[in-house]
């Protein structure tokens, strides 16, 4: 036999080789193969895998509703073909260039495409002359005769003359005459005659859109086409409840008598035959008339003596009615059906970052925030007061504030010009409150530099909103509110501050209101600060008047600026770092963290103690004074609460939302896998729980099977024999529809589907495991039990300490195999309507009809799990082997 | 003479098997005194093992009685406590294969005698030294030779501080070169005054250690005598025949 050449492939050897590989090599290979497989075949697999894994989100950090919206794409153009579901749009007309012979240096054919000739036209060069201003290796700057400057790239220069010869830009006069290479034009040659050529430099671009897509896109059109508060004037073409189409520019159609044409050239505007089968090309006409005018465009109509040419296409604007601030029509009240309904529309974006309040059908937007200015008493030079009809007082304050120090440059009649660190500052003399000069009385004409310090007064006008010994507080800018019905909101947030939207243009926040077509999302939560009144050193208050003209019942808010005495904290030092201290204050749950920067006074007892000091270290720290400001929200004898950060909201129109994802706390996420309970997770969980229960039942059953007690023996034998004789599927159905119903009706315990499935699996597998345990126990020689008993151990002690530990070793491999079988058999639980791996796979397939990929993935996932488990079993087996 | 520590009175044992009833012990009566070494010999199947196993109730006797240290084991409530006083060494050693030599000796001390881990370990180490295996504490049974295993088994039994030691052919599963090391340990034990009932056909050991010899055949004690008498002048013909077989083969 040996030495025979045609020895059959030795399968045993392959298996031995495989078994000899380290287990991690096998795992990595399996994972690598499966990942590679899914990526290589189709991205759809990743989608399926994610679906089968309960679609985990990345993180539970933000338990928010997420509303996502795609950037709308604006398409304006001419619809060239309509179909029932879709239409073709010319988003870019072709461009043509007419070139006369004397401009052309050379025409080169570069290629042929679709029967058209592509050419490169080199233009005749040019000559320019001028004064050399600047010269660099790669460009020259010339000052031309008309005073303009021209930049010329060196590599375009064909030849040059300088006057005087060889002069440079350093010389006082250097006239340069340059021969410059002509430009290039590339495109499709449309027509050619003795006078010149016409080249189509850009092809028309078409786009096919489905009507459904377009509806999505409409919402964004106005926002991109029009700037804020832009006015649109034109003829109303179309109008419905939400949108309007306005023709803002008419088509420019020229009628050209043929007898006036000096030169005429024609070309084709190719139609998108790939999008519109059987369409016919349009004709492009370019004509030079006898009077020297040129007419170019698409040929609309042609007769013996007249050509009609569309010189410019009409321009339409599609508007979202929600964007309109103003809508005036002429004649009044006309509509799209009326001929020539002139509309004048005022558009605007509403930047809704400052939604002050909102209710079910409108929002109140703070368009302009109020501004408060505090003026210390010692800066007030003079003030004038005027009582306003509504009871408020307008104050005009002359305030000495800014001090300017520098070198006096000009001492003019009206102004002083001062050089402040190289910057010239002009100060009106009438606003100077005081000035000092150094040397005293110096002027700008002195030889010596004249240093000057001036204090400038400024005038400030505002509504008196607070007054104390320390000064006054003025409201210099009044708040402006606008109440907008939700129905008018366009959902356009082009102008929103970028931080409100993440890069992907996602609005992330807490949903506070949801109407049929509008969402209001709080993207910034308000922040509050509460402190003791006794910490207030000084305080100024201003009223933020509410929009009483729009809402008579509204309540004013109070704006507070507080100078607070720094807190004094006394407690036990618990932690100390380079930047902060942590102090445990008696009666408080958490330690207080204090930044060292904020500490103005510190005392320790015992002196200089640290956290290491035995017996503890008591510290007293006084923090620096600080200032807080915000809207007063609550006030008691003892406490004051300010809202220091206002909440911010954004409003989105449902139509502009591309995708919406809602998250609730505790949802399935990659960092919260415990909450994932469908697909592969359910399969794993049922298997693990079921197997744990089955182990228990198997152990009890196995012990009973080797028991000398005939009742226990009979019971366990009955269980094993009956259960092993019934398909697991039937047992599961019993668990789900017989046992659980009985339990509910007789005991009052309601089992979940998951529990039913677990119990069913465990009950079925318990029988198999009983046999495994029995065989394991019986495989241990009788001598072991006798030796243990002869040492005085009871039966239970001997079982526990001697027999079972040995039996476990024997039964681990069969247990592992049963675990693997159970993992596979857990696919049966889908009969109890549980969304396990298989059930989710079938659900996916029923939605997407991707049966091939779907079942492949299901099978692959089972395979990965079972392979991994077999490896694990093998490793455990090896690890627990007794040394020989 | 002192009170016997084991009194075996008219013990009958029958095994019910598929081939019928085997009458393994037919009214055996024997007394063993404290400190005495009794060696039992007899042909295979004569009931020697059954007799030993009845003493610590690994087998239930059918009739008769066995009194160990003044207590009848027949209906003893706490047989485990009595067993702890009777060490037993098996022909097949029966060490626990998943525990080291040390673990084997410690287990019952911890579980039955409830000794602390430290105490049990110290005791086990002392016993290992006593059986000449001081350096082998961490070895598993699978890593020990037969003789070493049997010595560990003896140490394991001794760890319970038994009053009586039963040996059931402790050397008959051993290769000849290992027999001596086990017998030496047993001899030393006998010298220390341990009460021992030994089933063995090692005549050298019997001569050196036995106070009395018992010859059994077909479930009956045929003859109880001293070693000298047995070897020089056995009373019964059956004894003589048996001795002939084992001494001159
Ligand atoms: N557990 C048992 N079941 C049935 N028969 C047994 C059992 N143990 C021993 N016997 C029988 O009892 C008789 C005595 O056996 P044993 O005491 O082992 O003899 P020895 O140890 O002297 O060789 C033998 O015939 C044997 O077959
Ligand atoms: Mg025997």
mmCIF file of N, CA and C in Angstrom, chain A residues 15 186 560 633 680:
data_model
loop_
_atom_site.group_PDB
_atom_site.id
_atom_site.type_symbol
_atom_site.label_atom_id
_atom_site.label_comp_id
_atom_site.label_asym_id
_atom_site.label_seq_id
_atom_site.Cartn_x
_atom_site.Cartn_y
_atom_site.Cartn_z
ATOM 1 N N UNK A 15 -8.839 17.190 8.538
ATOM 2 C CA UNK A 15 -9.560 17.491 9.770
ATOM 3 C C UNK A 15 -8.594 17.678 10.927
ATOM 4 N N UNK A 186 -13.480 75.162 -26.833
ATOM 5 C CA UNK A 186 -13.716 73.778 -27.209
ATOM 6 C C UNK A 186 -15.209 73.514 -27.213
ATOM 7 N N UNK A 560 -32.982 90.515 34.927
ATOM 8 C CA UNK A 560 -32.231 90.825 36.143
ATOM 9 C C UNK A 560 -30.741 90.634 35.902
ATOM 10 N N UNK A 633 -37.521 84.008 36.979
ATOM 11 C CA UNK A 633 -38.593 83.032 36.847
ATOM 12 C C UNK A 633 -39.254 82.745 38.185
ATOM 13 N N UNK A 680 -31.553 38.537 16.439
ATOM 14 C CA UNK A 680 -30.498 37.691 16.976
ATOM 15 C C UNK A 680 -30.466 37.760 18.493
#
